CSV table of C-alpha atoms in Angstrom, one decimal:
chain,number,residue,atom,x,y,z
A,16,UNK,CA,108.5,117.5,90.8
A,17,UNK,CA,109.4,114.0,89.7
A,18,UNK,CA,109.8,112.9,86.1
A,19,UNK,CA,106.3,111.6,85.4
A,20,UNK,CA,104.6,114.8,86.6
A,21,UNK,CA,107.1,116.9,84.6
A,22,UNK,CA,106.3,114.9,81.4
A,23,UNK,CA,102.6,115.1,81.9
A,24,UNK,CA,102.7,118.8,82.5
A,25,UNK,CA,104.7,119.3,79.3
A,26,UNK,CA,102.3,117.2,77.2
A,27,UNK,CA,99.3,119.1,78.8
A,28,UNK,CA,100.8,122.5,77.9
A,29,UNK,CA,101.5,121.6,74.3
A,30,UNK,CA,98.0,120.2,73.9
A,31,UNK,CA,96.6,123.3,75.5
A,32,UNK,CA,98.5,125.4,73.0
A,33,UNK,CA,97.1,123.3,70.2
A,34,UNK,CA,93.5,123.8,71.4
A,35,UNK,CA,94.1,127.6,71.8
A,36,UNK,CA,95.5,127.7,68.2
A,37,UNK,CA,92.5,125.8,66.9
A,38,UNK,CA,90.1,128.1,68.8
A,39,UNK,CA,91.9,131.1,67.2
A,40,UNK,CA,91.1,129.6,63.8
A,41,UNK,CA,94.8,128.8,63.2
A,42,UNK,CA,95.0,125.1,64.0
A,43,UNK,CA,98.2,123.1,64.0
A,44,UNK,CA,98.4,120.2,61.5
A,45,UNK,CA,97.7,117.1,63.4
A,46,UNK,CA,101.3,115.7,63.1
A,47,UNK,CA,102.6,118.9,64.7
A,48,UNK,CA,100.1,118.4,67.5
A,49,UNK,CA,101.3,114.8,68.1
A,50,UNK,CA,105.0,115.4,67.6
A,51,UNK,CA,105.0,118.6,69.6
A,52,UNK,CA,103.3,116.9,72.5
A,53,UNK,CA,105.9,114.1,72.5
A,54,UNK,CA,108.8,116.6,72.2
A,55,UNK,CA,107.4,118.9,74.9
A,56,UNK,CA,106.8,115.9,77.2
A,57,UNK,CA,110.4,114.8,76.7
A,58,UNK,CA,111.9,118.2,77.0
A,59,UNK,CA,110.1,118.7,80.3
A,60,UNK,CA,112.6,116.1,81.7
A,61,UNK,CA,115.7,117.8,80.2
A,62,UNK,CA,116.6,120.3,82.9
A,63,UNK,CA,117.3,117.5,85.3
A,64,UNK,CA,120.3,116.5,83.2
A,65,UNK,CA,122.3,118.2,86.0
A,66,UNK,CA,121.4,115.3,88.4
A,67,UNK,CA,123.0,111.9,87.9
A,68,UNK,CA,120.0,110.0,89.3
A,69,UNK,CA,117.4,111.8,87.1
A,70,UNK,CA,115.4,110.0,84.5
A,71,UNK,CA,117.1,111.8,81.6
A,72,UNK,CA,120.6,110.9,83.1
A,73,UNK,CA,119.7,107.2,82.9
A,74,UNK,CA,117.7,107.2,79.7
A,75,UNK,CA,120.6,106.7,77.3
A,76,UNK,CA,122.9,104.5,79.3
A,77,UNK,CA,126.6,105.5,79.8
A,78,UNK,CA,126.4,108.4,77.3
A,79,UNK,CA,123.7,110.3,79.2
A,80,UNK,CA,125.4,109.5,82.6
A,81,UNK,CA,128.6,111.0,81.3
A,82,UNK,CA,126.8,114.0,79.9
A,83,UNK,CA,125.0,114.5,83.2
A,84,UNK,CA,128.4,114.6,85.0
A,85,UNK,CA,129.6,117.2,82.6
A,86,UNK,CA,126.5,119.3,82.9
A,87,UNK,CA,126.6,119.1,86.7
A,88,UNK,CA,130.1,120.4,86.8
A,89,UNK,CA,129.3,123.2,84.3
A,90,UNK,CA,126.3,124.2,86.3
A,91,UNK,CA,128.3,124.3,89.5
A,92,UNK,CA,131.0,126.4,87.9
A,93,UNK,CA,128.6,128.9,86.4
A,94,UNK,CA,126.8,129.2,89.8
A,95,UNK,CA,129.9,129.8,91.8
A,96,UNK,CA,131.3,132.3,89.2
A,97,UNK,CA,128.1,134.4,89.2
A,98,UNK,CA,126.6,134.0,92.7
A,99,UNK,CA,125.8,137.1,94.7
A,100,UNK,CA,127.7,138.1,97.8
A,101,UNK,CA,125.0,136.6,100.1
A,102,UNK,CA,125.0,133.3,98.3
A,103,UNK,CA,127.1,130.4,99.5
A,104,UNK,CA,129.4,128.4,97.3
A,105,UNK,CA,128.0,125.1,96.1
A,106,UNK,CA,129.4,121.6,95.3
A,107,UNK,CA,127.0,120.2,92.7
A,108,UNK,CA,125.0,122.1,90.2
A,109,UNK,CA,121.5,120.7,90.5
A,110,UNK,CA,118.7,123.3,90.0
A,111,UNK,CA,121.0,126.0,88.8
A,112,UNK,CA,122.0,126.7,85.2
A,113,UNK,CA,119.7,124.1,83.5
A,114,UNK,CA,116.8,125.3,85.5
A,115,UNK,CA,116.9,128.9,84.0
A,116,UNK,CA,114.9,130.3,81.1
A,117,UNK,CA,118.1,131.4,79.4
A,118,UNK,CA,119.2,127.7,79.3
A,119,UNK,CA,115.7,126.7,77.9
A,120,UNK,CA,116.0,129.2,75.1
A,121,UNK,CA,119.6,128.3,74.2
A,122,UNK,CA,118.8,124.6,74.1
A,123,UNK,CA,115.7,125.1,71.9
A,124,UNK,CA,117.6,127.4,69.6
A,125,UNK,CA,120.4,124.9,69.3
A,126,UNK,CA,118.0,122.1,68.2
A,127,UNK,CA,116.3,124.5,65.7
A,128,UNK,CA,119.7,125.5,64.2
A,129,UNK,CA,120.8,121.9,64.0
A,130,UNK,CA,117.6,121.1,62.0
A,131,UNK,CA,118.4,124.0,59.6
A,132,UNK,CA,122.0,123.1,59.2
A,133,UNK,CA,121.9,119.3,59.0
A,134,UNK,CA,118.3,118.6,57.8
A,135,UNK,CA,116.7,115.2,58.1
A,136,UNK,CA,119.4,113.6,60.3
A,137,UNK,CA,119.2,116.3,62.9
A,138,UNK,CA,115.4,116.0,62.8
A,139,UNK,CA,115.7,112.2,63.4
A,140,UNK,CA,118.1,112.7,66.3
A,141,UNK,CA,115.9,115.3,67.8
A,142,UNK,CA,112.8,113.1,67.6
A,143,UNK,CA,114.6,110.1,68.8
A,144,UNK,CA,115.9,111.8,71.9
A,145,UNK,CA,112.6,113.3,72.9
A,146,UNK,CA,110.5,110.3,72.1
A,147,UNK,CA,112.7,108.2,74.3
A,148,UNK,CA,112.3,110.8,77.1
A,149,UNK,CA,108.6,111.0,76.6
A,150,UNK,CA,108.3,107.2,76.9
A,151,UNK,CA,110.4,107.3,80.0
A,152,UNK,CA,108.3,110.0,81.5
A,153,UNK,CA,104.8,109.3,80.4
A,154,UNK,CA,105.0,105.5,80.5
A,155,UNK,CA,107.4,105.3,83.4
A,156,UNK,CA,106.0,102.1,84.9
A,157,UNK,CA,106.3,100.1,81.6
A,158,UNK,CA,109.6,101.8,80.8
A,159,UNK,CA,111.1,100.7,84.2
A,160,UNK,CA,110.4,97.0,83.5
A,161,UNK,CA,111.5,97.2,79.8
A,162,UNK,CA,115.1,97.0,78.7
A,163,UNK,CA,116.8,100.2,77.6
A,164,UNK,CA,117.3,98.7,74.1
A,165,UNK,CA,113.6,98.2,73.6
A,166,UNK,CA,112.8,101.8,74.6
A,167,UNK,CA,115.6,103.0,72.2
A,168,UNK,CA,114.2,100.8,69.4
A,169,UNK,CA,110.7,102.3,70.0
A,170,UNK,CA,112.2,105.8,69.9
A,171,UNK,CA,114.2,105.2,66.7
A,172,UNK,CA,111.2,103.6,64.9
A,173,UNK,CA,108.8,106.3,66.1
A,174,UNK,CA,111.3,109.0,65.0
A,175,UNK,CA,111.6,107.5,61.5
A,176,UNK,CA,107.8,107.2,61.1
A,177,UNK,CA,107.0,110.6,62.5
A,178,UNK,CA,109.6,112.3,60.3
A,179,UNK,CA,108.1,110.6,57.2
A,180,UNK,CA,104.7,111.9,58.2
A,181,UNK,CA,105.9,115.4,58.8
A,182,UNK,CA,107.6,115.4,55.4
A,183,UNK,CA,104.3,115.0,53.6
A,184,UNK,CA,103.0,118.3,52.1
A,185,UNK,CA,100.8,120.1,54.5
A,186,UNK,CA,101.7,118.0,57.5
A,187,UNK,CA,103.7,120.6,59.2
A,188,UNK,CA,107.4,120.4,58.4
A,189,UNK,CA,107.4,124.1,57.7
A,190,UNK,CA,104.8,125.0,60.4
A,191,UNK,CA,105.3,128.4,62.0
A,192,UNK,CA,108.4,129.2,59.9
A,193,UNK,CA,107.3,128.8,56.3
A,194,UNK,CA,110.8,129.2,54.7
A,195,UNK,CA,112.7,127.1,57.3
A,196,UNK,CA,111.4,123.5,57.5
A,197,UNK,CA,111.7,122.1,61.0
A,198,UNK,CA,112.9,125.3,62.6
A,199,UNK,CA,109.8,125.0,64.8
A,200,UNK,CA,111.2,121.9,66.6
A,201,UNK,CA,112.9,124.1,69.1
A,202,UNK,CA,109.6,125.7,70.2
A,203,UNK,CA,108.2,122.7,72.2
A,204,UNK,CA,111.7,122.1,73.6
A,205,UNK,CA,111.8,125.7,75.0
A,206,UNK,CA,108.3,125.3,76.3
A,207,UNK,CA,108.9,121.9,77.9
A,208,UNK,CA,112.0,123.2,79.7
A,209,UNK,CA,110.1,126.3,81.0
A,210,UNK,CA,107.2,124.1,82.2
A,211,UNK,CA,109.8,122.0,84.1
A,212,UNK,CA,111.1,125.1,85.9
A,213,UNK,CA,107.5,126.3,86.8
A,214,UNK,CA,106.8,122.8,88.1
A,215,UNK,CA,109.9,122.9,90.3
A,216,UNK,CA,108.9,126.4,91.6
A,217,UNK,CA,105.9,124.6,93.3
A,218,UNK,CA,108.2,122.5,95.5
A,219,UNK,CA,109.9,123.5,98.7
A,220,UNK,CA,113.2,124.4,97.0
A,221,UNK,CA,111.8,126.8,94.4
A,222,UNK,CA,113.6,127.4,91.1
A,223,UNK,CA,116.1,130.1,90.0
A,224,UNK,CA,114.4,130.4,86.6
A,225,UNK,CA,115.1,134.1,86.1
A,226,UNK,CA,118.9,134.0,86.6
A,227,UNK,CA,120.8,136.3,86.2
A,228,UNK,CA,118.2,138.9,87.1
A,229,UNK,CA,119.0,140.1,90.7
A,230,UNK,CA,116.1,139.5,93.1
A,231,UNK,CA,116.4,140.5,96.8
A,232,UNK,CA,120.1,140.8,96.3
A,233,UNK,CA,120.6,137.3,94.9
A,234,UNK,CA,121.4,136.2,91.4
A,235,UNK,CA,120.1,132.6,92.0
A,236,UNK,CA,116.9,133.5,93.8
A,237,UNK,CA,114.7,130.4,94.1
A,238,UNK,CA,111.3,131.7,92.9
A,239,UNK,CA,108.2,129.9,93.9
A,240,UNK,CA,104.7,129.9,95.3
A,241,UNK,CA,104.1,131.1,98.9
A,242,UNK,CA,105.8,128.7,101.3
A,243,UNK,CA,102.5,127.3,102.7
A,244,UNK,CA,101.5,126.2,99.1
A,245,UNK,CA,104.8,124.3,98.4
A,246,UNK,CA,105.3,120.5,98.6
A,247,UNK,CA,108.2,118.1,98.4
A,248,UNK,CA,108.9,116.4,95.1
A,249,UNK,CA,107.0,113.1,94.9
A,250,UNK,CA,104.6,114.0,97.7
A,251,UNK,CA,100.9,113.0,97.6
A,252,UNK,CA,99.8,116.3,96.3
A,253,UNK,CA,101.9,115.7,93.1
A,254,UNK,CA,100.8,112.1,92.6
A,255,UNK,CA,97.2,112.3,93.8
A,256,UNK,CA,96.2,115.8,92.7
A,257,UNK,CA,98.4,117.4,90.1
A,258,UNK,CA,99.0,114.4,87.9
A,259,UNK,CA,95.3,113.5,87.5
A,260,UNK,CA,94.6,117.2,86.8
A,261,UNK,CA,97.4,117.2,84.1
A,262,UNK,CA,95.8,114.1,82.5
A,263,UNK,CA,92.3,115.5,82.4
A,264,UNK,CA,93.3,118.9,81.1
A,265,UNK,CA,95.6,117.4,78.5
A,266,UNK,CA,93.0,115.0,77.3
A,267,UNK,CA,90.4,117.7,77.1
A,268,UNK,CA,92.8,120.0,75.3
A,269,UNK,CA,93.8,117.3,72.8
A,270,UNK,CA,90.1,116.5,72.0
A,271,UNK,CA,89.4,120.2,71.7
A,272,UNK,CA,92.3,120.8,69.3
A,273,UNK,CA,91.1,118.0,67.0
A,274,UNK,CA,87.4,118.9,67.1
A,275,UNK,CA,88.0,122.6,66.6
A,276,UNK,CA,90.4,121.9,63.7
A,277,UNK,CA,87.9,119.6,61.9
């Protein structure tokens, strides 16, 4: 999938979780629903940091491009060091390490631990990164014609305001983990990354999300739907079918979460 579809699917899933929680009589505070949706939408772009042309690799200028190069080499090295006997060596690490569920959990845990260790500043950085990515993904047409600086300013301002809202009593800073404020921030990051891998499993290349579990004698087995159901990233089925479906389900879920929580 391409960036916009990944972000929309991430937002849809978090709004769906919010609706399910409200239906189970345990609704999220509304700031958690909003912030979680933005983080999940942004995190749904993150696995493509192993590709220098991806949205996330361009989102933060030279810094993200440099990081993308490092992640690409790391992913390539891990793949070649752990590949099965029937798997060829690779040059380039796209759709390997960062497209696994282990990576998703580690990254989410890292952000949660950072929030615990460094408090508000780690929260602000986490929100800034993921709001910028959410803007790049969800508002891709407007983001493309805007300067990077304007998107960064929007991300920084939004992060500051959202953190202030969450800090208010009852607004969700300690949602899910009562004794550890903001530990929950890693949850939408994990979910967004996993949603990305599921989306990529619908394409012709599949996705090795369950590495290092051996499947059919391969460590990096590209899981996916049956071949006749797969499509190429950016194909009409993604733009004309899946993205409208993600929008409708996400909007209905968001409305449901708010109405059921009232």
